[in-house]
PDB file of C-alpha atoms in Angstrom:
ATOM      1  CA  MET A  15      -1.124 -16.460 -15.589  1.00 84.00           C
ATOM      2  CA  THR A  16      -0.790 -17.322 -12.140  1.00 97.00           C
ATOM      3  CA  ASN A  17      -1.150 -14.411  -9.494  1.00 98.00           C
ATOM      4  CA  PRO A  18       1.691 -14.300  -6.559  1.00 99.00           C
ATOM      5  CA  THR A  19       1.102 -15.500  -3.628  1.00 99.00           C
ATOM      6  CA  VAL A  20      -0.387 -13.702  -0.151  1.00 99.00           C
ATOM      7  CA  ALA A  21       3.146 -14.647   1.080  1.00 98.00           C
ATOM      8  CA  GLN A  22       5.096 -12.635  -1.615  1.00 99.00           C
ATOM      9  CA  LEU A  23       2.502  -9.297  -1.613  1.00 99.00           C
ATOM     10  CA  TYR A  24       3.326  -9.012   2.223  1.00 99.00           C
ATOM     11  CA  ASP A  25       6.977  -9.113   0.810  1.00 99.00           C
ATOM     12  CA  VAL A  26       5.871  -6.307  -1.979  1.00 99.00           C
ATOM     13  CA  ILE A  27       4.159  -4.294   1.114  1.00 99.00           C
ATOM     14  CA  ASP A  28       7.714  -3.433   2.667  1.00 98.00           C
ATOM     15  CA  ALA A  29       9.838  -3.661  -0.572  1.00 99.00           C
ATOM     16  CA  THR A  30       7.473  -0.872  -1.878  1.00 99.00           C
ATOM     17  CA  TRP A  31       6.464   0.957   1.435  1.00 99.00           C
ATOM     18  CA  ALA A  32       9.912   0.819   2.963  1.00 98.00           C
ATOM     19  CA  PRO A  33       9.287   1.549   6.937  1.00 98.00           C
ATOM     20  CA  PHE A  34      12.101   4.068   8.577  1.00 98.00           C
ATOM     21  CA  ALA A  35      14.177   1.163   9.955  1.00 99.00           C
ATOM     22  CA  LYS A  36      13.796  -2.850  10.911  1.00 98.00           C
ATOM     23  CA  HIS A  37      14.369  -3.825  14.424  1.00 99.00           C
ATOM     24  CA  GLN A  38      14.372  -8.048  15.179  1.00 98.00           C
ATOM     25  CA  VAL A  39      13.257  -8.233  18.188  1.00 98.00           C
ATOM     26  CA  GLY A  40      13.452 -12.261  18.981  1.00 96.00           C
ATOM     27  CA  ALA A  41      10.405 -13.751  16.400  1.00 97.00           C
ATOM     28  CA  PHE A  42       9.554 -10.070  15.452  1.00 98.00           C
ATOM     29  CA  THR A  43      10.120  -7.917  13.060  1.00 99.00           C
ATOM     30  CA  VAL A  44       9.412  -4.528  14.781  1.00 99.00           C
ATOM     31  CA  ARG A  45       8.798  -1.887  12.097  1.00 99.00           C
ATOM     32  CA  GLU A  46       9.484   2.125  12.893  1.00 99.00           C
ATOM     33  CA  GLY A  47       7.383   4.151  10.825  1.00 99.00           C
ATOM     34  CA  ALA A  48       8.398   7.557  11.237  1.00 98.00           C
ATOM     35  CA  GLY A  49       4.982   8.691  11.466  1.00 98.00           C
ATOM     36  CA  GLY A  50       4.401   7.203   7.861  1.00 98.00           C
ATOM     37  CA  GLY A  51       1.212   4.551   9.332  1.00 98.00           C
ATOM     38  CA  SER A  52       0.231   1.442  10.110  1.00 98.00           C
ATOM     39  CA  ARG A  53       1.808  -0.439   7.211  1.00 98.00           C
ATOM     40  CA  VAL A  54       5.412   0.834   7.573  1.00 99.00           C
ATOM     41  CA  SER A  55       4.768   0.678  11.833  1.00 99.00           C
ATOM     42  CA  CYS A  56       3.726  -2.357  12.680  1.00 99.00           C
ATOM     43  CA  ALA A  57       5.157  -5.254  13.994  1.00 99.00           C
ATOM     44  CA  THR A  58       5.066  -8.793  12.354  1.00 99.00           C
ATOM     45  CA  GLY A  59       5.945 -12.628  14.223  1.00 98.00           C
ATOM     46  CA  PRO A  60       4.513 -15.818  15.413  1.00 97.00           C
ATOM     47  CA  ALA A  61       1.753 -17.000  18.037  1.00 97.00           C
ATOM     48  CA  ASP A  62       4.462 -15.670  21.246  1.00 95.00           C
ATOM     49  CA  GLU A  63       2.069 -14.477  23.801  1.00 93.00           C
ATOM     50  CA  ASN A  64       6.133 -13.438  25.673  1.00 94.00           C
ATOM     51  CA  GLY A  65       7.643 -12.064  22.585  1.00 96.00           C
ATOM     52  CA  ILE A  66       4.148 -10.071  21.557  1.00 98.00           C
ATOM     53  CA  ASP A  67       4.960  -8.090  25.011  1.00 97.00           C
ATOM     54  CA  ILE A  68       8.590  -7.668  24.050  1.00 98.00           C
ATOM     55  CA  ALA A  69       7.778  -6.650  20.715  1.00 98.00           C
ATOM     56  CA  ALA A  70       4.939  -3.953  22.857  1.00 98.00           C
ATOM     57  CA  ALA A  71       8.327  -2.624  24.457  1.00 98.00           C
ATOM     58  CA  LYS A  72       9.895  -1.562  21.323  1.00 99.00           C
ATOM     59  CA  MET A  73       7.007   0.084  19.584  1.00 99.00           C
ATOM     60  CA  ARG A  74       7.092   1.770  22.812  1.00 99.00           C
ATOM     61  CA  GLU A  75      10.395   3.212  23.045  1.00 99.00           C
ATOM     62  CA  LEU A  76      10.696   4.062  19.423  1.00 99.00           C
ATOM     63  CA  GLY A  77       7.177   6.167  20.655  1.00 98.00           C
ATOM     64  CA  GLN A  78       5.137   4.330  18.359  1.00 99.00           C
ATOM     65  CA  THR A  79       1.612   3.309  19.414  1.00 98.00           C
ATOM     66  CA  PRO A  80       2.121  -1.122  20.089  1.00 99.00           C
ATOM     67  CA  ILE A  81       0.451  -2.594  16.663  1.00 99.00           C
ATOM     68  CA  PHE A  82       0.540  -5.876  15.244  1.00 99.00           C
ATOM     69  CA  MET A  83      -0.402  -7.118  11.150  1.00 99.00           C
ATOM     70  CA  ILE A  84      -2.299 -10.654  11.002  1.00 99.00           C
ATOM     71  CA  ARG A  85      -1.590 -12.210   8.022  1.00 99.00           C
ATOM     72  CA  ASP A  86      -3.909 -15.179   6.543  1.00 99.00           C
ATOM     73  CA  GLY A  87      -3.385 -17.573   8.768  1.00 98.00           C
ATOM     74  CA  GLN A  88      -2.852 -16.382  12.082  1.00 99.00           C
ATOM     75  CA  SER A  89      -5.768 -16.682  13.291  1.00 98.00           C
ATOM     76  CA  ASP A  90      -3.950 -18.369  16.753  1.00 98.00           C
ATOM     77  CA  LEU A  91      -2.060 -14.400  16.784  1.00 99.00           C
ATOM     78  CA  ASP A  92      -5.158 -12.767  16.684  1.00 99.00           C
ATOM     79  CA  ASP A  93      -6.642 -14.842  19.472  1.00 98.00           C
ATOM     80  CA  ILE A  94      -3.944 -14.131  22.245  1.00 98.00           C
ATOM     81  CA  LEU A  95      -4.031 -10.478  21.099  1.00 99.00           C
ATOM     82  CA  GLY A  96      -7.561 -10.070  21.053  1.00 98.00           C
ATOM     83  CA  GLN A  97      -7.659 -12.161  24.351  1.00 98.00           C
ATOM     84  CA  SER A  98      -4.691  -9.409  25.292  1.00 97.00           C
ATOM     85  CA  GLY A  99      -6.825  -6.162  24.736  1.00 98.00           C
ATOM     86  CA  TYR A 100      -5.647  -5.579  21.444  1.00 99.00           C
ATOM     87  CA  ARG A 101      -8.220  -4.252  18.714  1.00 99.00           C
ATOM     88  CA  VAL A 102      -8.435  -5.308  15.141  1.00 99.00           C
ATOM     89  CA  LYS A 103      -8.066  -2.105  13.337  1.00 98.00           C
ATOM     90  CA  ASP A 104      -8.194  -1.466   9.196  1.00 98.00           C
ATOM     91  CA  PRO A 105      -9.169  -5.411   7.809  1.00 99.00           C
ATOM     92  CA  VAL A 106      -7.530  -4.935   3.920  1.00 99.00           C
ATOM     93  CA  THR A 107      -7.550  -6.742   0.666  1.00 99.00           C
ATOM     94  CA  LEU A 108      -4.429  -7.489  -1.255  1.00 99.00           C
ATOM     95  CA  TYR A 109      -5.374  -7.440  -4.838  1.00 99.00           C
ATOM     96  CA  ALA A 110      -3.599  -8.295  -7.728  1.00 99.00           C
ATOM     97  CA  ALA A 111      -3.630  -9.399 -11.568  1.00 99.00           C
ATOM     98  CA  PRO A 112      -1.343 -10.094 -15.017  1.00 99.00           C
ATOM     99  CA  ILE A 113      -0.108  -6.756 -16.081  1.00 99.00           C
ATOM    100  CA  ASP A 114      -1.928  -7.086 -19.408  1.00 98.00           C
ATOM    101  CA  ARG A 115      -5.099  -7.220 -17.498  1.00 98.00           C
ATOM    102  CA  ILE A 116      -4.518  -3.680 -16.864  1.00 98.00           C
ATOM    103  CA  ALA A 117      -1.932  -2.293 -19.183  1.00 98.00           C
ATOM    104  CA  THR A 118      -5.295  -1.970 -22.191  1.00 96.00           C
ATOM    105  CA  GLU A 119      -5.813   1.636 -22.146  1.00 86.00           C
ATOM    106  CA  TRP A 120      -3.179   3.932 -23.145  1.00 83.00           C
ATOM    107  CA  THR A 121      -3.766   7.804 -22.373  1.00 69.00           C
ATOM    108  CA  TYR A 122      -2.190  11.003 -24.022  1.00 68.00           C
ATOM    109  CA  SER A 123       0.143  11.887 -22.150  1.00 73.00           C
ATOM    110  CA  THR A 124      -0.149  15.638 -21.304  1.00 79.00           C
ATOM    111  CA  GLU A 125      -3.820  14.552 -19.186  1.00 91.00           C
ATOM    112  CA  ILE A 126      -2.219  11.048 -17.634  1.00 94.00           C
ATOM    113  CA  TYR A 127       2.467  10.929 -17.066  1.00 93.00           C
ATOM    114  CA  ASP A 128       4.522   9.915 -14.772  1.00 96.00           C
ATOM    115  CA  ILE A 129       6.812  12.182 -12.712  1.00 97.00           C
ATOM    116  CA  TRP A 130       9.257  11.696 -10.179  1.00 98.00           C
ATOM    117  CA  PRO A 131       9.660  13.009  -7.735  1.00 98.00           C
ATOM    118  CA  PRO A 132       6.503  14.634  -7.698  1.00 98.00           C
ATOM    119  CA  VAL A 133       5.355  17.848  -7.901  1.00 98.00           C
ATOM    120  CA  ALA A 134       3.757  20.568  -5.441  1.00 98.00           C
ATOM    121  CA  ILE A 135       0.479  19.805  -6.841  1.00 98.00           C
ATOM    122  CA  GLN A 136       0.510  15.769  -6.330  1.00 99.00           C
ATOM    123  CA  ARG A 137       1.902  17.078  -2.800  1.00 98.00           C
ATOM    124  CA  GLU A 138      -1.866  19.512  -2.330  1.00 98.00           C
ATOM    125  CA  ILE A 139      -3.714  16.189  -3.343  1.00 99.00           C
ATOM    126  CA  TRP A 140      -2.423  13.766  -1.785  1.00 99.00           C
ATOM    127  CA  ALA A 141      -2.364  16.338   1.470  1.00 98.00           C
ATOM    128  CA  ALA A 142      -6.065  17.020   1.199  1.00 98.00           C
ATOM    129  CA  GLY A 143      -6.600  13.421   0.820  1.00 97.00           C
ATOM    130  CA  GLY A 144      -4.321  12.903   4.239  1.00 98.00           C
ATOM    131  CA  ILE A 145      -1.114  11.842   2.740  1.00 98.00           C
ATOM    132  CA  ASP A 146       1.094  13.531   4.670  1.00 98.00           C
ATOM    133  CA  ASN A 147       4.881  14.611   4.079  1.00 98.00           C
ATOM    134  CA  ALA A 148       5.681  11.511   6.338  1.00 98.00           C
ATOM    135  CA  ARG A 149       4.028   9.085   3.817  1.00 99.00           C
ATOM    136  CA  ILE A 150       6.467  11.269   1.150  1.00 98.00           C
ATOM    137  CA  ASN A 151       8.856  10.506   2.631  1.00 98.00           C
ATOM    138  CA  VAL A 152       8.038   6.393   2.813  1.00 99.00           C
ATOM    139  CA  MET A 153       8.254   6.759  -1.365  1.00 99.00           C
ATOM    140  CA  GLU A 154      10.917   8.902  -1.432  1.00 98.00           C
ATOM    141  CA  ARG A 155      13.263   6.734   0.867  1.00 98.00           C
ATOM    142  CA  THR A 156      11.387   3.025  -0.871  1.00 98.00           C
ATOM    143  CA  LYS A 157      14.048   1.017  -3.024  1.00 96.00           C
ATOM    144  CA  GLY A 158      13.664  -0.249  -6.793  1.00 96.00           C
ATOM    145  CA  PRO A 159      12.013   1.365  -9.466  1.00 99.00           C
ATOM    146  CA  LYS A 160       9.399   3.943  -8.621  1.00 99.00           C
ATOM    147  CA  THR A 161       7.302   6.876 -10.098  1.00 99.00           C
ATOM    148  CA  SER A 162       4.300   8.616  -9.383  1.00 99.00           C
ATOM    149  CA  ILE A 163       2.184   9.475 -11.974  1.00 98.00           C
ATOM    150  CA  MET A 164      -0.043  12.437 -12.295  1.00 97.00           C
ATOM    151  CA  GLY A 165      -3.637  13.088 -13.797  1.00 97.00           C
ATOM    152  CA  ARG A 166      -5.588  15.797 -15.360  1.00 96.00           C
ATOM    153  CA  ILE A 167      -9.109  16.758 -16.858  1.00 94.00           C
ATOM    154  CA  GLY A 168      -8.070  19.167 -19.311  1.00 91.00           C
ATOM    155  CA  ASP A 169      -5.392  21.467 -17.690  1.00 92.00           C
ATOM    156  CA  ILE A 170      -7.365  20.769 -13.953  1.00 96.00           C
ATOM    157  CA  PRO A 171      -4.765  18.278 -11.507  1.00 97.00           C
ATOM    158  CA  ALA A 172      -7.569  15.516 -10.516  1.00 98.00           C
ATOM    159  CA  GLY A 173      -5.342  13.013  -9.343  1.00 98.00           C
ATOM    160  CA  THR A 174      -2.444  11.068  -8.264  1.00 99.00           C
ATOM    161  CA  GLY A 175      -0.070   7.923  -6.842  1.00 99.00           C
ATOM    162  CA  PHE A 176       2.355   5.862  -6.126  1.00 99.00           C
ATOM    163  CA  VAL A 177       3.800   2.792  -7.750  1.00 99.00           C
ATOM    164  CA  SER A 178       6.586   1.366  -7.389  1.00 99.00           C
ATOM    165  CA  ILE A 179       8.344  -2.400  -8.323  1.00 99.00           C
ATOM    166  CA  SER A 180       9.689  -4.951  -5.823  1.00 99.00           C
ATOM    167  CA  ASP A 181      10.492  -8.953  -7.389  1.00 98.00           C
ATOM    168  CA  GLN A 182       8.488  -8.275 -10.625  1.00 99.00           C
ATOM    169  CA  ILE A 183       5.203  -7.196  -9.541  1.00 99.00           C
ATOM    170  CA  ALA A 184       4.330  -3.277  -8.670  1.00 99.00           C
ATOM    171  CA  MET A 185       2.319  -2.212  -6.359  1.00 99.00           C
ATOM    172  CA  VAL A 186      -0.335   0.636  -6.311  1.00 99.00           C
ATOM    173  CA  HIS A 187      -0.234   3.682  -3.574  1.00 99.00           C
ATOM    174  CA  ALA A 188      -1.471   6.390  -1.979  1.00 99.00           C
ATOM    175  CA  LEU A 189      -3.688   6.809  -5.091  1.00 98.00           C
ATOM    176  CA  GLU A 190      -6.075  10.014  -4.205  1.00 98.00           C
ATOM    177  CA  VAL A 191      -8.511  11.729  -6.527  1.00 98.00           C
ATOM    178  CA  SER A 192      -9.455  15.419  -6.148  1.00 98.00           C
ATOM    179  CA  PRO A 193     -13.602  15.309  -4.990  1.00 96.00           C
ATOM    180  CA  ASP A 194     -14.902  17.518  -7.550  1.00 96.00           C
ATOM    181  CA  CYS A 195     -12.615  15.111 -10.401  1.00 96.00           C
ATOM    182  CA  ARG A 196     -14.168  11.670  -9.027  1.00 95.00           C
ATOM    183  CA  ARG A 197     -16.426   9.259 -10.849  1.00 93.00           C
ATOM    184  CA  LYS A 198     -15.020  10.995 -13.966  1.00 95.00           C
ATOM    185  CA  GLY A 199     -12.264   8.014 -15.155  1.00 94.00           C
ATOM    186  CA  VAL A 200      -9.119   9.810 -13.402  1.00 96.00           C
ATOM    187  CA  ALA A 201      -8.383   6.531 -10.496  1.00 97.00           C
ATOM    188  CA  ILE A 202      -9.189   3.915 -13.805  1.00 96.00           C
ATOM    189  CA  ARG A 203      -6.370   6.260 -16.038  1.00 95.00           C
ATOM    190  CA  ILE A 204      -4.343   6.604 -13.285  1.00 97.00           C
ATOM    191  CA  LEU A 205      -4.069   2.720 -13.059  1.00 98.00           C
ATOM    192  CA  ARG A 206      -3.994   1.663 -16.089  1.00 97.00           C
ATOM    193  CA  ARG A 207      -0.393   4.371 -16.909  1.00 97.00           C
ATOM    194  CA  MET A 208       0.587   2.825 -14.142  1.00 98.00           C
ATOM    195  CA  ALA A 209       0.014  -0.653 -15.167  1.00 98.00           C
ATOM    196  CA  PHE A 210       1.500   0.370 -18.958  1.00 98.00           C
ATOM    197  CA  TRP A 211       5.057   2.008 -16.769  1.00 98.00           C
ATOM    198  CA  ALA A 212       5.272  -1.351 -15.175  1.00 99.00           C
ATOM    199  CA  LYS A 213       5.285  -2.826 -17.851  1.00 98.00           C
ATOM    200  CA  ALA A 214       7.950  -1.366 -19.213  1.00 98.00           C
ATOM    201  CA  HIS A 215       9.833  -1.832 -16.217  1.00 99.00           C
ATOM    202  CA  LYS A 216       9.463  -5.481 -16.547  1.00 99.00           C
ATOM    203  CA  ALA A 217       6.473  -6.249 -13.463  1.00 99.00           C
ATOM    204  CA  THR A 218       4.864  -9.331 -14.386  1.00 99.00           C
ATOM    205  CA  HIS A 219       1.710  -8.716 -12.091  1.00 99.00           C
ATOM    206  CA  ILE A 220       0.417  -5.092 -10.681  1.00 99.00           C
ATOM    207  CA  SER A 221      -1.310  -5.383  -6.941  1.00 99.00           C
ATOM    208  CA  LEU A 222      -2.030  -2.786  -3.944  1.00 99.00           C
ATOM    209  CA  VAL A 223      -4.059  -3.285  -1.591  1.00 98.00           C
ATOM    210  CA  VAL A 224      -7.528  -1.427   0.059  1.00 98.00           C
ATOM    211  CA  THR A 225      -9.851  -1.139   3.228  1.00 98.00           C
ATOM    212  CA  ASN A 226     -12.653  -3.341   3.050  1.00 98.00           C
ATOM    213  CA  ALA A 227     -14.560   0.013   4.422  1.00 98.00           C
ATOM    214  CA  ASN A 228     -13.517   1.351   1.069  1.00 97.00           C
ATOM    215  CA  VAL A 229     -16.495  -0.425  -0.462  1.00 97.00           C
ATOM    216  CA  ALA A 230     -16.520   2.238  -3.692  1.00 95.00           C
ATOM    217  CA  ALA A 231     -12.653   1.170  -4.018  1.00 97.00           C
ATOM    218  CA  ASN A 232     -12.737  -2.416  -3.929  1.00 98.00           C
ATOM    219  CA  ALA A 233     -15.765  -2.163  -6.501  1.00 97.00           C
ATOM    220  CA  LEU A 234     -13.625  -0.498  -8.603  1.00 97.00           C
ATOM    221  CA  TYR A 235     -10.857  -3.133  -8.853  1.00 98.00           C
ATOM    222  CA  THR A 236     -12.814  -5.883  -8.500  1.00 98.00           C
ATOM    223  CA  SER A 237     -14.825  -4.198 -12.199  1.00 98.00           C
ATOM    224  CA  LEU A 238     -11.585  -3.686 -13.357  1.00 98.00           C
ATOM    225  CA  GLY A 239     -10.076  -7.085 -13.571  1.00 98.00           C
ATOM    226  CA  PHE A 240      -8.060  -7.393 -10.197  1.00 99.00           C
ATOM    227  CA  ASP A 241      -8.300 -10.759  -7.939  1.00 99.00           C
ATOM    228  CA  VAL A 242      -8.353 -11.301  -4.310  1.00 99.00           C
ATOM    229  CA  VAL A 243      -4.857 -12.644  -2.866  1.00 99.00           C
ATOM    230  CA  GLY A 244      -5.738 -12.566   0.357  1.00 99.00           C
ATOM    231  CA  HIS A 245      -6.015 -10.465   3.357  1.00 99.00           C
ATOM    232  CA  TYR A 246      -4.620  -9.148   6.750  1.00 99.00           C
ATOM    233  CA  HIS A 247      -5.808  -6.543   9.735  1.00 99.00           C
ATOM    234  CA  TYR A 248      -4.550  -5.145  12.045  1.00 99.00           C
ATOM    235  CA  ARG A 249      -4.300  -5.451  15.970  1.00 99.00           C
ATOM    236  CA  SER A 250      -3.950  -2.265  17.596  1.00 99.00           C
ATOM    237  CA  SER A 251      -3.508  -1.304  21.754  1.00 96.00           C
TER     238      SER A 251
END
C-alpha cells in the first residue's frame, strides 16, 4: 500500500494538532497558537519577501515570535529567511506506515487502553515531559476522531499519547513515557494500540513527526516499519 504524500501529511498535521485560529495574511497562513508550540504558531507560504514581513508583523500582533515552517521544496523561502536573519529551528522528519504494519500485536486492556478525555495521571506524565496545558488545549480543540492512550506497567502509570485522524490518516502526537519506565516497550505498545484504535475508526495509515535531534525515537519508528515521507524545519526570528 502506498503511503500518503508529504503534502497530505502537512494537511494532516493542521487537522490533528489544530491551531487556535488561522489568519490569511496575503499569500501566507498565520497560525494563532495560544501558547501551544511552534506547530500551531507558525506561518506557511511562498518565497515572497514582502509577504514575509507582513506575516511576521501579524505574528507579533498576536504576541508570538515570528516563526515560519519550511516544507520540502521551499529552498527559495528558506534562503530568503536565512538572509533576513531567521535561524533554523527543529528540523523534523515525517513518517507514515500502512495501518496493518503497526497494528500487529494486541495488548491486554488493563495495561494499555484508550480514554477520552485524558485523566489526571496522563496530564501529570505529559507535564513532566514538558507538554503543558496549552498543548492539552490543542488536543481538546482538535476536531474529528481522536483519543488518548494510557500505558501501564502492572499498576504503575508509565506513558501516554494522543492520536487523531484526518482523511483516513491517523497522526500520533505527544507520545511521552515516564523516565523510569523507558526502554521497557511502553512506547511500542502505545503505538500499536493507537494503530488498532485508528484502524477501528477507518484509518488506512498511521503517521507521526519527530525532531531529527531525537535519535532514539527516529530509530524506534524506523525499526517498527515506519517510512520516511518528508521533512520540514522552522526559521525563527
